Amino acid sequence: MRGLKVFLNGLLKENPSLVLLLGMCPTLAVTTGVSNAIGMGLSATAVLICSNFVISLLRKFIPSKIRIAGYIVIIASFVTVVQMFLQAYVPSLYDSLGLFIPLIVVNCIILGRAEAFASKNNIFLSALDGLGMGLGFTLSLTLIATIREILGNGTWLGISLFGEGFQPASIMILAPGAFLTLGCILAVINLISAKRNGGNKNA
Amino acid sequence: MLKELLIISLSAILIENFVLVKFLGICPFLGVSKKVNTAMGMGFAVIFVMACASALTWLVQQYILVPFNIEYLQTIAFILVIAVLVQFVEMFLQKNIPVLYKSLGIYLPLITTNCAVLGVAILNITKFSAVSGSFIKSLVYGTMAGVGFTLAIVLFAGVRERLESSDIPKFLKGMPITLIAASLLSIAFMGFSGLKF
């Protein structure tokens, strides 16, 4: 029961990129297409599960003074593994994500979960937290990428949706579109949560 | 050579601005841009660390990773170099230039997880490792990328200071309007992509 709660926490209530606003760089940079977003999300998820697992395993042995440096080394090792894996098996994704694969190391979500969750909880819960947070991250990246790819390119996962007549607004897949899309999504979330809170007060 | 360096500087500051075009260092860009003064402090700390990190990571790549054939350890080596560098800079400033330490102090630890620093270190290697004079070019590119970061964050802090006092619909308050303002600033910087040499 506790496990399910931990898992759902990352997926919805504390969604890393839409609620906690962590890991903004990949959220904005790789969401030009749905396939990139899913690739980045799953890579980060893999790193997050592994690093949470190992850090939770070692939480009683890492001295608290140098724990951040220790976490960074553990995370960087897993990022290197993922990087080599992608380069070997999915070279097209490796090329299109480019610089942002090694930059998973400095993604605040991963270090944040290591510090806030994995260093205090057991192995099972930590891995589950990594899975929930990672999937939450993937889901929100996919949402942003869906909006940007449909409006900016007229496609979803590379499949053309509207045919010849559609004039794509290419600004949406350029840099300004990323900020604009995320701003609008956050505004909608604000609107929904304000309504909910208002409803609770009335009741 | 001088002309080349000038082109590298201009493209790092304006055309390929790290924050608004390349999406590196978004976290401090959104987090520390509420006031112009603090944005300025963060900006100068980033310029300083990025210049040092560019030089150091170039040396690590050329004299440790390449000779021993362990380029695949790049990510781990660079992040460790940056973390240690930030720590040293902090201790050095605290002891020798306490005035600067007091003004930059709180921002320095945050820089370790600023992806612009690791980003510039890796970009330097992919961009310049095969051309002549790569050390100078990396150093200039790193420094100027920091200047570009500072320019963007200071401009944006000016915009946000004004947003504070304006009348905004309730659901847009806070992050949403900030991101939409960043989007407009980013459109402005797209204009620079017309600069071609």
Short mmCIF file of C-alpha atoms in Angstrom, two decimals:
data_model
loop_
_atom_site.label_atom_id
_atom_site.label_comp_id
_atom_site.label_asym_id
_atom_site.label_seq_id
_atom_site.Cartn_x
_atom_site.Cartn_y
_atom_site.Cartn_z
CA MET A 1 0.00 0.00 0.00
CA ARG A 2 2.82 2.37 0.95
CA GLY A 3 4.59 1.42 -2.28
CA LEU A 4 1.62 2.41 -4.41
CA LYS A 5 1.43 5.78 -2.66
CA VAL A 6 5.13 6.44 -3.25
CA PHE A 7 4.78 5.47 -6.90
CA LEU A 8 1.74 7.70 -7.53
CA ASN A 9 3.32 10.59 -5.63
CA GLY A 10 5.97 11.02 -8.32
CA LEU A 11 3.55 10.44 -11.15
CA LEU A 12 0.99 13.08 -10.22
CA LYS A 13 1.10 14.92 -6.90
CA GLU A 14 4.77 15.81 -6.99
CA ASN A 15 5.31 15.57 -10.72
CA PRO A 16 8.95 16.69 -11.08
CA SER A 17 8.69 18.97 -14.09
CA LEU A 18 5.14 20.33 -13.85
CA VAL A 19 4.70 20.71 -10.08
CA LEU A 20 8.19 20.84 -8.54
CA LEU A 21 9.68 22.57 -11.62
CA LEU A 22 12.89 20.56 -11.50
CA GLY A 23 14.95 19.51 -14.51
CA MET A 24 13.82 22.40 -16.66
CA CYS A 25 16.67 22.23 -19.18
CA PRO A 26 15.80 18.87 -20.77
CA THR A 27 12.09 19.63 -20.34
CA LEU A 28 12.43 22.62 -22.64
CA ALA A 29 15.22 21.47 -24.92
CA VAL A 30 14.30 17.96 -26.06
CA THR A 31 10.53 18.38 -26.40
CA THR A 32 10.66 19.32 -30.09
CA GLY A 33 9.34 15.87 -30.96
CA VAL A 34 7.48 13.11 -29.12
CA SER A 35 10.10 10.44 -29.89
CA ASN A 36 12.89 12.60 -28.42
CA ALA A 37 10.78 13.32 -25.34
CA ILE A 38 10.05 9.63 -24.71
CA GLY A 39 13.71 8.75 -25.27
CA MET A 40 14.93 11.38 -22.83
CA GLY A 41 12.24 10.47 -20.29
CA LEU A 42 13.07 6.77 -20.32
CA SER A 43 16.84 7.40 -20.16
CA ALA A 44 16.35 9.63 -17.14
CA THR A 45 14.01 7.02 -15.60
CA ALA A 46 16.64 4.30 -15.98
CA VAL A 47 19.29 6.48 -14.35
CA LEU A 48 16.88 7.51 -11.60
CA ILE A 49 15.89 3.94 -10.67
CA CYS A 50 19.49 2.69 -10.66
CA SER A 51 20.91 5.65 -8.76
CA ASN A 52 18.11 5.62 -6.18
CA PHE A 53 18.64 1.86 -5.71
CA VAL A 54 22.42 2.12 -5.21
CA ILE A 55 22.29 5.25 -3.06
CA SER A 56 19.67 3.64 -0.84
CA LEU A 57 21.87 0.54 -0.62
CA LEU A 58 24.87 2.61 0.44
CA ARG A 59 23.03 5.13 2.58
CA LYS A 60 24.53 3.82 5.83
CA PHE A 61 28.10 3.81 4.47
CA ILE A 62 28.43 7.19 2.74
CA PRO A 63 29.71 9.77 5.25
CA SER A 64 27.27 12.67 5.36
CA LYS A 65 29.94 15.31 4.76
CA ILE A 66 30.86 14.09 1.31
CA ARG A 67 27.50 12.61 0.37
CA ILE A 68 26.77 15.05 -2.48
CA ALA A 69 30.08 14.24 -4.19
CA GLY A 70 29.37 10.54 -3.68
CA TYR A 71 25.89 10.85 -5.19
CA ILE A 72 27.26 12.72 -8.20
CA VAL A 73 29.83 10.00 -8.91
CA ILE A 74 27.18 7.27 -8.67
CA ILE A 75 24.80 9.20 -10.95
CA ALA A 76 27.56 10.02 -13.45
CA SER A 77 28.49 6.33 -13.71
CA PHE A 78 24.92 5.33 -14.56
CA VAL A 79 24.63 8.20 -17.05
CA THR A 80 27.77 6.94 -18.79
CA VAL A 81 26.25 3.44 -18.95
CA VAL A 82 23.03 4.80 -20.48
CA GLN A 83 25.02 6.96 -22.89
CA MET A 84 27.03 3.97 -24.16
CA PHE A 85 23.89 1.85 -24.38
CA LEU A 86 22.07 4.45 -26.50
CA GLN A 87 25.11 4.98 -28.71
CA ALA A 88 25.29 1.25 -29.39
CA TYR A 89 21.64 0.36 -29.86
CA VAL A 90 19.69 3.55 -30.74
CA PRO A 91 22.23 5.73 -32.58
CA SER A 92 19.57 7.98 -34.16
CA LEU A 93 18.18 8.90 -30.73
CA TYR A 94 21.73 9.35 -29.45
CA ASP A 95 22.41 11.88 -32.21
CA SER A 96 19.22 13.86 -31.76
CA LEU A 97 19.50 14.11 -27.95
CA GLY A 98 23.21 14.91 -28.28
CA LEU A 99 24.55 17.05 -25.46
CA PHE A 100 21.55 16.42 -23.24
CA ILE A 101 22.45 12.79 -22.51
CA PRO A 102 25.62 13.60 -20.51
CA LEU A 103 23.71 16.51 -18.99
CA ILE A 104 21.36 14.04 -17.24
CA VAL A 105 24.11 14.10 -14.57
CA VAL A 106 23.21 17.64 -13.55
CA ASN A 107 19.45 17.10 -13.82
CA CYS A 108 18.22 18.37 -10.46
CA ILE A 109 15.48 15.71 -10.29
CA ILE A 110 17.99 12.90 -9.87
CA LEU A 111 20.20 14.56 -7.27
CA GLY A 112 17.07 15.92 -5.59
CA ARG A 113 15.49 12.46 -5.19
CA ALA A 114 18.79 11.00 -4.00
CA GLU A 115 18.99 13.61 -1.27
CA ALA A 116 15.31 13.81 -0.36
CA PHE A 117 14.21 10.20 -0.67
CA ALA A 118 16.82 7.53 -1.38
CA SER A 119 19.11 8.59 1.45
CA LYS A 120 16.29 8.04 3.98
CA ASN A 121 14.29 5.06 2.70
CA ASN A 122 14.80 1.37 2.00
CA ILE A 123 15.86 -0.11 -1.34
CA PHE A 124 12.41 -1.20 -2.49
CA LEU A 125 10.70 2.12 -1.82
CA SER A 126 13.61 4.08 -3.31
CA ALA A 127 13.53 2.15 -6.57
CA LEU A 128 9.75 2.58 -6.69
CA ASP A 129 10.12 6.31 -6.07
CA GLY A 130 12.64 6.45 -8.92
CA LEU A 131 10.19 4.65 -11.20
CA GLY A 132 7.31 6.97 -10.27
CA MET A 133 9.33 10.16 -10.60
CA GLY A 134 10.88 8.96 -13.86
CA LEU A 135 7.53 8.06 -15.39
CA GLY A 136 6.08 11.38 -14.18
CA PHE A 137 8.95 13.14 -15.92
CA THR A 138 8.43 11.09 -19.10
CA LEU A 139 4.71 11.79 -19.06
CA SER A 140 5.09 15.55 -18.73
CA LEU A 141 7.81 15.65 -21.41
CA THR A 142 5.50 13.70 -23.71
CA LEU A 143 2.63 16.10 -23.01
CA ILE A 144 4.74 19.16 -23.85
CA ALA A 145 6.22 17.48 -26.91
CA THR A 146 2.76 16.44 -28.14
CA ILE A 147 1.55 20.06 -28.09
CA ARG A 148 4.72 21.37 -29.69
CA GLU A 149 5.00 18.71 -32.38
CA ILE A 150 1.34 18.90 -33.43
CA LEU A 151 1.26 22.70 -33.59
CA GLY A 152 4.75 23.20 -34.90
CA ASN A 153 5.08 20.37 -37.36
CA GLY A 154 1.62 18.91 -37.88
CA THR A 155 2.80 15.43 -36.86
CA TRP A 156 2.70 13.13 -33.83
CA LEU A 157 5.55 10.65 -33.41
CA GLY A 158 6.39 11.43 -37.03
CA ILE A 159 2.90 10.53 -38.33
CA SER A 160 1.33 13.33 -40.35
CA LEU A 161 -2.03 14.30 -38.83
CA PHE A 162 -3.59 16.98 -40.99
CA GLY A 163 -2.41 16.31 -44.52
CA GLU A 164 -1.15 18.89 -47.00
CA GLY A 165 -3.41 21.84 -46.17
CA PHE A 166 -2.08 22.38 -42.61
CA GLN A 167 0.29 25.30 -42.20
CA PRO A 168 2.50 24.47 -39.17
CA ALA A 169 3.44 27.30 -36.78
CA SER A 170 7.14 26.51 -36.77
CA ILE A 171 7.78 28.89 -33.85
CA MET A 172 6.38 26.14 -31.61
CA ILE A 173 9.31 23.82 -32.29
CA LEU A 174 11.82 26.66 -31.95
CA ALA A 175 13.10 27.95 -28.61
CA PRO A 176 10.29 30.46 -27.82
CA GLY A 177 7.62 27.78 -28.32
CA ALA A 178 9.13 25.72 -25.50
CA PHE A 179 8.78 28.52 -22.93
CA LEU A 180 5.31 29.40 -24.23
CA THR A 181 3.98 25.84 -24.10
CA LEU A 182 5.26 25.21 -20.57
CA GLY A 183 3.88 28.60 -19.44
CA CYS A 184 0.44 27.77 -20.80
CA ILE A 185 0.41 24.28 -19.26
CA LEU A 186 1.35 25.70 -15.84
CA ALA A 187 -1.38 28.33 -16.20
CA VAL A 188 -3.96 25.60 -16.87
CA ILE A 189 -2.70 23.63 -13.83
CA ASN A 190 -3.04 26.78 -11.71
CA LEU A 191 -6.54 27.32 -12.97
CA ILE A 192 -7.60 23.74 -12.17
CA SER A 193 -6.04 23.71 -8.70
CA ALA A 194 -7.55 27.12 -7.89
CA LYS A 195 -11.01 25.81 -8.82
CA ARG A 196 -10.48 22.73 -6.67
CA ASN A 197 -9.33 24.70 -3.65
CA GLY A 198 -12.22 27.15 -4.10
CA GLY A 199 -14.67 24.22 -4.24
CA ASN A 200 -13.25 22.78 -1.03
CA LYS A 201 -13.68 26.08 0.79
CA ASN A 202 -17.31 26.33 -0.24
CA ALA A 203 -18.00 22.80 0.89
CA MET B 1 42.97 34.35 -35.33
CA LEU B 2 41.65 37.53 -33.74
CA LYS B 3 38.80 37.64 -36.22
CA GLU B 4 37.94 34.02 -35.48
CA LEU B 5 37.89 34.73 -31.75
CA LEU B 6 35.61 37.70 -32.33
CA ILE B 7 33.19 35.55 -34.30
CA ILE B 8 33.25 32.88 -31.57
CA SER B 9 32.50 35.54 -28.92
CA LEU B 10 29.64 37.11 -30.84
CA SER B 11 28.00 33.78 -31.56
CA ALA B 12 28.38 32.63 -27.94
CA ILE B 13 26.83 35.83 -26.56
CA LEU B 14 24.05 36.58 -29.02
CA ILE B 15 23.44 34.08 -31.81
CA GLU B 16 23.68 30.90 -29.76
CA ASN B 17 22.82 32.38 -26.39
CA PHE B 18 23.18 29.55 -23.89
CA VAL B 19 19.97 30.22 -22.01
CA LEU B 20 17.53 31.45 -24.61
CA VAL B 21 18.60 29.45 -27.65
CA LYS B 22 20.43 26.38 -26.33
CA PHE B 23 18.38 25.85 -23.12
CA LEU B 24 21.38 25.42 -20.84
CA GLY B 25 21.26 26.79 -17.31
CA ILE B 26 17.48 27.25 -17.18
CA CYS B 27 17.26 26.43 -13.46
CA PRO B 28 19.28 29.45 -12.23
CA PHE B 29 17.76 31.53 -15.05
CA LEU B 30 14.29 30.97 -13.60
CA GLY B 31 15.35 30.66 -9.96
CA VAL B 32 17.73 33.57 -9.36
CA SER B 33 16.22 36.23 -11.63
CA LYS B 34 13.82 37.96 -9.29
CA LYS B 35 16.08 40.99 -8.68
CA VAL B 36 18.62 42.64 -10.97
CA ASN B 37 21.27 42.73 -8.21
CA THR B 38 21.17 39.03 -7.42
CA ALA B 39 21.02 38.19 -11.12
CA MET B 40 24.17 40.24 -11.60
CA GLY B 41 25.95 38.38 -8.77
CA MET B 42 24.98 35.00 -10.15
CA GLY B 43 26.04 36.07 -13.64
CA PHE B 44 29.53 37.11 -12.59
CA ALA B 45 30.01 33.94 -10.56
CA VAL B 46 29.00 31.90 -13.62
CA ILE B 47 31.39 33.79 -15.96
CA PHE B 48 34.24 33.16 -13.56
CA VAL B 49 33.53 29.45 -13.06
CA MET B 50 32.85 28.82 -16.74
CA ALA B 51 36.17 30.41 -17.76
CA CYS B 52 38.10 28.32 -15.20
CA ALA B 53 36.14 25.16 -16.05
CA SER B 54 36.79 25.57 -19.79
CA ALA B 55 40.53 25.81 -19.23
CA LEU B 56 40.70 22.96 -16.70
CA THR B 57 38.50 20.48 -18.57
CA TRP B 58 40.52 21.13 -21.75
CA LEU B 59 43.68 20.20 -19.88
CA VAL B 60 42.05 17.10 -18.38
CA GLN B 61 40.81 15.98 -21.80
CA GLN B 62 44.14 16.56 -23.60
CA TYR B 63 46.57 15.31 -20.97
CA ILE B 64 44.62 12.64 -19.05
CA LEU B 65 41.67 11.26 -20.99
CA VAL B 66 43.16 11.14 -24.51
CA PRO B 67 46.63 9.72 -23.66
CA PHE B 68 45.13 6.94 -21.53
CA ASN B 69 42.36 6.23 -24.03
CA ILE B 70 39.59 6.70 -21.50
CA GLU B 71 37.47 9.32 -23.30
CA TYR B 72 34.33 7.44 -22.25
CA LEU B 73 34.92 8.63 -18.69
CA GLN B 74 34.47 12.24 -19.88
CA THR B 75 31.18 12.87 -18.09
CA ILE B 76 32.42 11.58 -14.72
CA ALA B 77 35.79 13.32 -15.01
CA PHE B 78 34.31 16.68 -15.99
CA ILE B 79 31.63 16.78 -13.32
CA LEU B 80 34.23 15.93 -10.67
CA VAL B 81 36.58 18.64 -11.99
CA ILE B 82 33.76 21.17 -11.88
CA ALA B 83 32.63 20.19 -8.38
CA VAL B 84 36.19 20.40 -7.04
CA LEU B 85 36.82 23.66 -8.90
CA VAL B 86 33.75 25.30 -7.42
CA GLN B 87 34.79 24.20 -3.95
CA PHE B 88 38.33 25.56 -4.45
CA VAL B 89 37.10 28.85 -5.88
CA GLU B 90 34.86 29.23 -2.86
CA MET B 91 37.70 28.57 -0.39
CA PHE B 92 40.15 30.78 -2.32
CA LEU B 93 37.76 33.72 -2.48
CA GLN B 94 36.84 33.34 1.18
CA LYS B 95 40.50 33.60 2.20
CA ASN B 96 41.90 36.10 -0.28
CA ILE B 97 39.12 38.29 -1.68
CA PRO B 98 36.51 38.34 1.10
CA VAL B 99 34.62 41.23 -0.53
CA LEU B 100 33.98 39.23 -3.68
CA TYR B 101 33.22 36.14 -1.59
CA LYS B 102 30.54 38.00 0.32
CA SER B 103 28.80 39.13 -2.85
CA LEU B 104 29.09 35.79 -4.71
CA GLY B 105 29.08 33.48 -1.69
CA ILE B 106 25.60 32.01 -1.80
CA TYR B 107 25.61 31.48 -5.57
CA LEU B 108 28.83 29.53 -5.82
CA PRO B 109 27.62 26.15 -4.50
CA LEU B 110 24.61 26.35 -6.83
CA ILE B 111 26.88 26.49 -9.85
CA THR B 112 27.98 22.86 -9.57
CA THR B 113 24.55 21.76 -10.74
CA ASN B 114 24.26 24.50 -13.37
CA CYS B 115 24.16 22.49 -16.57
CA ALA B 116 25.60 25.40 -18.56
CA VAL B 117 29.01 24.74 -16.97
CA LEU B 118 29.14 21.02 -17.80
CA GLY B 119 27.53 21.85 -21.14
CA VAL B 120 30.22 24.33 -22.14
CA ALA B 121 32.96 21.90 -21.11
CA ILE B 122 31.55 19.14 -23.32
CA LEU B 123 30.74 21.52 -26.20
CA ASN B 124 34.31 22.85 -26.16
CA ILE B 125 35.64 19.35 -26.74
CA THR B 126 33.21 18.51 -29.55
CA LYS B 127 33.62 21.93 -31.20
CA PHE B 128 37.29 22.75 -30.97
CA SER B 129 39.29 19.60 -30.22
CA ALA B 130 40.18 19.08 -33.90
CA VAL B 131 41.13 22.67 -34.80
CA SER B 132 44.31 24.65 -34.14
CA GLY B 133 44.54 26.95 -31.14
CA SER B 134 41.84 24.94 -29.41
CA PHE B 135 42.89 25.99 -25.90
CA ILE B 136 42.45 29.72 -26.55
CA LYS B 137 39.23 29.11 -28.44
CA SER B 138 37.79 26.98 -25.64
CA LEU B 139 38.73 29.61 -23.09
CA VAL B 140 37.14 32.42 -25.11
CA TYR B 141 34.04 30.38 -25.89
CA GLY B 142 33.60 29.45 -22.23
CA THR B 143 34.02 33.01 -20.99
CA MET B 144 31.73 34.49 -23.62
CA ALA B 145 29.07 31.85 -23.06
CA GLY B 146 29.13 33.03 -19.43
CA VAL B 147 28.76 36.63 -20.61
CA GLY B 148 25.78 35.55 -22.71
CA PHE B 149 24.24 33.86 -19.65
CA THR B 150 24.75 37.04 -17.62
CA LEU B 151 23.22 39.19 -20.34
CA ALA B 152 20.14 36.99 -20.54
CA ILE B 153 19.61 36.68 -16.77
CA VAL B 154 20.09 40.42 -16.10
CA LEU B 155 17.73 41.42 -18.92
CA PHE B 156 15.18 38.92 -17.68
CA ALA B 157 15.50 40.12 -14.07
CA GLY B 158 14.65 43.62 -15.32
CA VAL B 159 11.50 42.25 -16.98
CA ARG B 160 10.52 40.33 -13.83
CA GLU B 161 10.95 43.34 -11.56
CA ARG B 162 8.35 45.10 -13.68
CA LEU B 163 6.04 42.08 -13.73
CA GLU B 164 5.94 42.15 -9.91
CA SER B 165 4.02 45.41 -9.88
CA SER B 166 1.74 44.85 -12.85
CA ASP B 167 -1.83 43.62 -12.79
CA ILE B 168 -1.88 40.02 -14.05
CA PRO B 169 -4.78 37.53 -14.12
CA LYS B 170 -4.57 35.38 -11.01
CA PHE B 171 -3.99 32.05 -12.74
CA LEU B 172 -1.03 33.47 -14.69
CA LYS B 173 0.75 34.79 -11.59
CA GLY B 174 4.15 33.37 -10.74
CA MET B 175 5.69 30.80 -13.04
CA PRO B 176 3.28 30.91 -16.04
CA ILE B 177 3.74 34.63 -16.77
CA THR B 178 7.47 34.29 -16.12
CA LEU B 179 7.76 31.58 -18.76
CA ILE B 180 5.68 33.54 -21.25
CA ALA B 181 7.94 36.57 -20.69
CA ALA B 182 10.96 34.31 -21.25
CA SER B 183 9.37 33.16 -24.48
CA LEU B 184 9.10 36.78 -25.69
CA LEU B 185 12.72 37.44 -24.74
CA SER B 186 13.68 34.32 -26.64
CA ILE B 187 11.84 35.59 -29.74
CA ALA B 188 13.88 38.78 -29.46
CA PHE B 189 17.10 36.76 -29.37
CA MET B 190 16.00 34.79 -32.44
CA GLY B 191 16.49 38.03 -34.34
CA PHE B 192 20.23 37.68 -33.82
CA SER B 193 20.29 34.44 -35.79
CA GLY B 194 20.22 36.67 -38.88
CA LEU B 195 23.77 37.79 -38.04
CA LYS B 196 25.90 35.77 -40.43
CA PHE B 197 29.59 36.07 -41.17
#
